[in-house]
Tab-separated table of C-alpha atoms in Angstrom:
chain	number	residue	atom	x	y	z
A	12	ASP	CA	0.000	0.000	0.000
A	13	ILE	CA	0.963	3.649	-0.283
A	14	GLU	CA	0.242	6.579	1.945
A	15	GLY	CA	-0.266	8.864	-1.005
A	16	LEU	CA	1.554	10.792	-3.721
A	17	VAL	CA	4.344	13.276	-3.023
A	18	ASP	CA	6.144	15.791	-5.200
A	19	THR	CA	9.386	14.677	-6.808
A	20	SER	CA	12.655	16.520	-6.285
A	21	SER	CA	12.563	19.969	-7.864
A	22	SER	CA	16.358	19.919	-8.311
A	23	ASP	CA	16.128	17.361	-11.119
A	24	PRO	CA	14.568	18.838	-14.284
A	25	TRP	CA	13.750	15.366	-15.589
A	26	LEU	CA	11.533	14.602	-12.587
A	27	ARG	CA	10.132	18.062	-11.944
A	28	GLY	CA	6.336	18.142	-11.945
A	29	PHE	CA	5.859	14.415	-11.357
A	30	LYS	CA	4.707	12.515	-8.277
A	31	TRP	CA	6.304	9.675	-6.301
A	32	ALA	CA	4.209	6.997	-4.621
A	33	GLN	CA	5.032	7.210	-0.911
A	34	PRO	CA	5.148	3.642	0.496
A	35	SER	CA	3.302	2.789	3.681
A	36	VAL	CA	5.774	1.840	6.417
A	37	GLN	CA	2.955	0.381	8.519
A	38	HIS	CA	1.844	-1.921	5.717
A	39	LEU	CA	5.437	-2.996	5.168
A	40	ARG	CA	5.685	-3.958	8.832
A	41	GLU	CA	2.520	-6.018	8.529
A	42	LEU	CA	3.869	-7.880	5.504
A	43	MET	CA	7.187	-8.573	7.218
A	44	ARG	CA	5.333	-9.902	10.249
A	45	LYS	CA	3.417	-12.280	7.973
A	46	VAL	CA	6.703	-13.654	6.678
A	47	VAL	CA	7.807	-14.382	10.241
A	48	ASP	CA	4.475	-15.874	11.311
A	49	ASP	CA	3.905	-17.949	8.153
A	50	PRO	CA	7.254	-19.007	6.652
A	51	GLU	CA	5.647	-21.674	4.460
A	52	GLY	CA	3.267	-19.128	2.990
A	53	ALA	CA	6.176	-16.757	2.426
A	54	LYS	CA	8.045	-19.564	0.663
A	55	ARG	CA	5.096	-20.164	-1.678
A	56	ILE	CA	4.943	-16.473	-2.530
A	57	GLY	CA	8.689	-16.465	-3.167
A	58	GLU	CA	8.454	-19.455	-5.491
A	59	LYS	CA	5.575	-17.813	-7.350
A	60	GLY	CA	7.604	-14.620	-7.717
A	61	MET	CA	10.646	-16.530	-8.941
A	62	LYS	CA	8.543	-18.306	-11.556
A	63	HIS	CA	7.100	-14.986	-12.716
A	64	VAL	CA	10.543	-13.368	-13.054
A	65	THR	CA	12.208	-16.327	-14.789
A	66	THR	CA	9.266	-16.640	-17.186
A	67	LYS	CA	8.535	-12.999	-17.961
A	68	TYR	CA	12.007	-11.503	-17.592
A	69	ASN	CA	14.403	-14.181	-18.795
A	70	SER	CA	17.293	-13.267	-21.078
A	71	GLU	CA	15.366	-14.097	-24.257
A	72	ARG	CA	12.416	-11.844	-23.382
A	73	VAL	CA	14.599	-8.981	-22.201
A	74	ALA	CA	16.713	-9.247	-25.359
A	75	ALA	CA	13.530	-9.104	-27.450
A	76	VAL	CA	12.441	-5.908	-25.678
A	77	TYR	CA	15.852	-4.333	-26.294
A	78	ALA	CA	15.840	-5.417	-29.945
A	79	THR	CA	12.375	-3.955	-30.494
A	80	ARG	CA	13.368	-0.645	-28.956
A	81	ILE	CA	16.628	-0.438	-30.914
A	82	LYS	CA	14.759	-1.094	-34.166
A	83	TYR	CA	12.278	1.636	-33.275
A	84	VAL	CA	15.066	4.132	-32.555
A	85	GLN	CA	16.853	3.224	-35.783
A	86	LYS	CA	13.699	3.483	-37.859
A	87	TYR	CA	12.106	6.596	-36.424
A	88	LYS	CA	14.373	8.605	-34.136
A	89	ILE	CA	17.650	8.392	-36.037
A	90	LYS	CA	15.979	8.913	-39.400
A	91	GLN	CA	14.116	11.972	-38.119
A	92	SER	CA	17.298	13.450	-36.635
A	93	HIS	CA	19.592	12.606	-39.528
A	94	GLY	CA	17.406	13.171	-42.534
A	95	ASP	CA	18.700	12.180	-45.935
A	96	ASP	CA	21.810	14.352	-46.064
A	97	GLN	CA	24.445	12.114	-47.667
A	98	ASN	CA	27.189	14.496	-46.526
A	99	ASP	CA	26.090	14.077	-42.912
A	100	PRO	CA	25.041	10.403	-42.640
A	101	PHE	CA	24.941	10.461	-38.847
A	102	GLY	CA	23.062	13.724	-38.612
A	103	THR	CA	25.837	15.285	-36.581
A	104	GLY	CA	24.711	18.832	-37.197
A	105	ASN	CA	21.115	18.253	-36.196
A	106	ILE	CA	21.958	16.220	-33.106
A	107	LEU	CA	24.628	18.623	-31.888
A	108	ALA	CA	22.244	21.520	-32.366
A	109	SER	CA	19.754	19.676	-30.185
A	110	PHE	CA	22.417	18.954	-27.563
A	111	ASP	CA	23.570	22.570	-27.526
A	112	ARG	CA	20.014	23.756	-27.139
A	113	LYS	CA	19.168	21.427	-24.253
A	114	TRP	CA	22.385	20.670	-22.395
A	115	SER	CA	25.821	22.119	-21.749
A	116	LEU	CA	27.716	19.012	-22.774
A	117	SER	CA	31.489	18.808	-22.945
A	118	VAL	CA	33.349	18.716	-26.229
A	119	ASP	CA	34.670	15.240	-25.383
A	120	PHE	CA	31.152	13.934	-24.877
A	121	LYS	CA	29.848	15.408	-28.115
A	122	ASN	CA	32.786	14.122	-30.120
A	123	CYS	CA	32.529	10.592	-28.774
A	124	ALA	CA	28.752	10.318	-28.591
A	125	VAL	CA	27.904	11.979	-31.868
A	126	ASN	CA	30.854	12.616	-34.165
A	127	SER	CA	31.886	8.989	-34.578
A	128	ALA	CA	29.955	5.977	-35.757
A	129	PRO	CA	29.480	3.053	-33.360
A	130	TYR	CA	31.350	-0.132	-34.154
A	131	PRO	CA	29.004	-2.309	-36.251
A	132	LEU	CA	27.892	-5.412	-34.361
A	133	ARG	CA	27.988	-7.372	-37.603
A	134	ASP	CA	31.756	-6.876	-37.701
A	135	LEU	CA	32.319	-8.675	-34.416
A	136	VAL	CA	34.190	-11.939	-34.838
A	137	ARG	CA	32.234	-14.851	-33.411
A	138	PRO	CA	34.147	-16.687	-30.675
A	139	ALA	CA	35.626	-19.861	-32.122
A	140	SER	CA	35.746	-21.629	-28.769
A	141	VAL	CA	35.015	-21.365	-25.057
A	142	SER	CA	38.605	-20.275	-24.650
A	143	ASP	CA	37.944	-17.208	-26.811
A	144	LEU	CA	34.799	-16.327	-24.868
A	145	CYS	CA	36.613	-16.749	-21.552
A	146	ARG	CA	39.147	-14.053	-22.431
A	147	ILE	CA	37.402	-11.451	-20.286
A	148	ALA	CA	38.361	-7.923	-19.258
A	149	ILE	CA	36.505	-6.489	-16.256
A	150	VAL	CA	36.522	-2.679	-16.151
A	151	THR	CA	36.002	-1.681	-12.554
A	152	THR	CA	37.346	-0.409	-9.275
A	153	TYR	CA	39.287	-3.130	-7.505
A	154	PRO	CA	40.849	-3.971	-4.117
A	155	PRO	CA	42.674	-2.589	-2.211
A	156	ARG	CA	40.372	0.351	-2.948
A	157	GLU	CA	37.562	0.317	-0.398
A	158	CYS	CA	34.524	0.192	-2.654
A	159	GLY	CA	31.528	-2.114	-2.884
A	160	ILE	CA	31.968	-2.499	-6.637
A	161	ALA	CA	35.622	-3.391	-6.096
A	162	THR	CA	34.565	-6.207	-3.771
A	163	PHE	CA	31.854	-7.318	-6.187
A	164	SER	CA	34.309	-7.419	-9.086
A	165	SER	CA	36.832	-9.415	-7.093
A	166	MET	CA	34.148	-12.033	-6.415
A	167	LEU	CA	32.962	-11.875	-10.036
A	168	GLU	CA	36.509	-12.517	-11.190
A	169	ALA	CA	36.757	-15.598	-8.950
A	170	GLY	CA	33.396	-16.889	-10.197
A	171	LEU	CA	34.357	-16.471	-13.852
A	172	ILE	CA	37.650	-18.257	-13.304
A	173	ASP	CA	35.784	-21.106	-11.646
A	174	ALA	CA	33.221	-21.262	-14.468
A	175	CYS	CA	35.792	-21.129	-17.266
A	176	GLY	CA	38.214	-23.531	-15.652
A	177	ASP	CA	41.374	-24.119	-17.671
A	178	ASN	CA	40.081	-21.722	-20.349
A	179	ALA	CA	39.970	-18.786	-17.943
A	180	HIS	CA	41.830	-15.622	-18.868
A	181	VAL	CA	40.164	-12.978	-16.688
A	182	ARG	CA	41.936	-9.654	-16.230
A	183	ILE	CA	41.133	-6.335	-14.577
A	184	VAL	CA	41.256	-2.899	-16.190
A	185	VAL	CA	41.046	-0.721	-13.129
A	186	VAL	CA	39.711	2.809	-12.763
A	187	LYS	CA	41.541	4.540	-9.931
A	188	HIS	CA	42.097	7.818	-8.160
A	189	LYS	CA	44.864	9.927	-9.678
A	190	ASP	CA	47.037	9.624	-6.552
A	191	HIS	CA	46.529	5.863	-6.241
A	192	ASP	CA	49.685	3.934	-7.221
A	193	ILE	CA	49.081	1.177	-9.779
A	194	ASN	CA	51.665	-0.956	-7.960
A	195	ASP	CA	49.309	-1.192	-4.973
A	196	TYR	CA	47.256	-3.610	-7.047
A	197	ASN	CA	47.860	-7.259	-7.825
A	198	ARG	CA	49.688	-6.784	-11.121
A	199	SER	CA	49.181	-10.404	-12.182
A	200	VAL	CA	45.476	-9.565	-12.486
A	201	VAL	CA	45.350	-5.781	-13.021
A	202	VAL	CA	46.784	-5.287	-16.502
A	203	LYS	CA	45.764	-1.693	-17.213
A	204	SER	CA	44.645	1.366	-15.276
A	205	MET	CA	42.751	4.586	-15.931
A	206	ASP	CA	42.715	7.713	-13.796
A	207	GLU	CA	39.072	8.605	-13.220
A	208	TYR	CA	39.056	11.974	-14.989
A	209	GLU	CA	41.577	11.439	-17.783
A	210	VAL	CA	39.632	10.741	-20.970
A	211	ASP	CA	42.816	9.955	-22.933
A	212	GLN	CA	43.559	7.093	-20.558
A	213	TYR	CA	40.097	5.633	-21.196
A	214	MET	CA	40.787	5.657	-24.916
A	215	ASP	CA	44.203	4.091	-24.364
A	216	ALA	CA	42.659	1.356	-22.201
A	217	ALA	CA	40.077	0.593	-24.895
A	218	ARG	CA	42.787	0.243	-27.519
A	219	PHE	CA	44.751	-2.019	-25.163
A	220	ILE	CA	41.707	-4.275	-24.760
A	221	ASN	CA	41.301	-4.465	-28.536
A	222	GLU	CA	44.964	-5.308	-29.054
A	223	GLN	CA	44.905	-8.045	-26.420
A	224	GLY	CA	42.033	-9.842	-28.160
A	225	PHE	CA	39.581	-10.035	-25.276
A	226	GLY	CA	36.338	-11.738	-26.304
A	227	LEU	CA	34.226	-9.912	-23.733
A	228	VAL	CA	34.367	-6.700	-21.702
A	229	LEU	CA	32.344	-6.437	-18.481
A	230	LEU	CA	31.958	-2.795	-17.504
A	231	GLN	CA	30.926	-2.291	-13.877
A	232	TYR	CA	29.272	1.104	-14.058
A	233	GLU	CA	28.350	3.444	-11.229
A	234	PHE	CA	27.362	7.042	-11.831
A	235	GLY	CA	29.687	8.429	-9.175
A	236	ILE	CA	32.826	6.773	-10.549
A	237	TYR	CA	33.000	7.336	-14.300
A	238	PRO	CA	32.616	10.766	-15.953
A	239	GLY	CA	29.995	10.591	-18.698
A	240	ALA	CA	32.285	11.717	-21.510
A	241	SER	CA	35.082	9.328	-20.592
A	242	ILE	CA	32.990	6.187	-20.462
A	243	VAL	CA	31.146	6.997	-23.691
A	244	CYS	CA	34.479	7.544	-25.442
A	245	PHE	CA	35.737	4.250	-24.013
A	246	ALA	CA	32.676	2.329	-25.203
A	247	LYS	CA	32.860	3.801	-28.709
A	248	GLU	CA	36.482	2.637	-29.037
A	249	ILE	CA	35.843	-0.979	-27.948
A	250	ARG	CA	35.915	-3.530	-30.773
A	251	THR	CA	34.538	-6.548	-28.939
A	252	ARG	CA	31.456	-7.510	-26.947
A	253	LEU	CA	30.672	-5.033	-24.190
A	254	ILE	CA	28.243	-5.745	-21.348
A	255	THR	CA	27.486	-2.935	-18.906
A	256	VAL	CA	26.321	-3.669	-15.364
A	257	VAL	CA	24.682	-0.575	-13.854
A	258	HIS	CA	25.108	-0.819	-10.096
A	259	THR	CA	23.316	2.252	-8.790
A	260	VAL	CA	20.664	4.702	-9.927
A	261	SER	CA	20.536	8.242	-8.618
A	262	ARG	CA	17.622	10.660	-8.568
A	263	VAL	CA	19.830	13.575	-9.574
A	264	TYR	CA	22.186	13.317	-12.537
A	265	GLU	CA	24.549	15.619	-14.309
A	266	GLU	CA	23.573	16.517	-17.851
A	267	GLU	CA	26.037	14.104	-19.478
A	268	GLN	CA	24.694	11.225	-17.387
A	269	HIS	CA	21.181	12.021	-18.608
A	270	ALA	CA	22.372	12.194	-22.197
């Protein structure tokens, strides 16, 4: 249940004028008490919820939703923005004009997000074996940095090594504070580093990943760690499969994070 609707934060222009549903703390307490008093009933509800999620939100269904949306954007949004100008196939002028009108985006962001074409998925080389697929680069914070994502990535690394077995080649491309010494890391695992706010280092790391022939890049993304321009430039430079895990969602974003 909810106690009612409340105004959203006025500091975020994307949410201004909308309403949030305010949850009922009392009702939450009642539901939690039911779990304690009737564990078997709670188990049945959990099993029902698991069935719903695995049926309605499995990888095939989610991929279909993404594919449908991408086709829509390609067919309607990109065509409308780009027009039929053969001298401007990506509609750079129109899109940049829109960006300049709406947001104060950095030059780096505009150049990477708009002025270059994305790497065509059709050009990706299919992995010939499990060994190829298990050549994985994880882009993340990493111990000894005290960070929840660093801990998560360390455990993810161990899980991937266990899953891939003898085929495992899992390496870390670490994003770090400028004053953090790369030699503080385990150099047998951490093969490349990027200072958080140095866009050139992101580009260099992407080229390194391409040169090393990684079959998969796992980007552990959190809005407070990566500058918008840097990570977009990094992603545009990657020439292999890139999966982004978004760890946190904030109510208030900078303009580049919105874009």
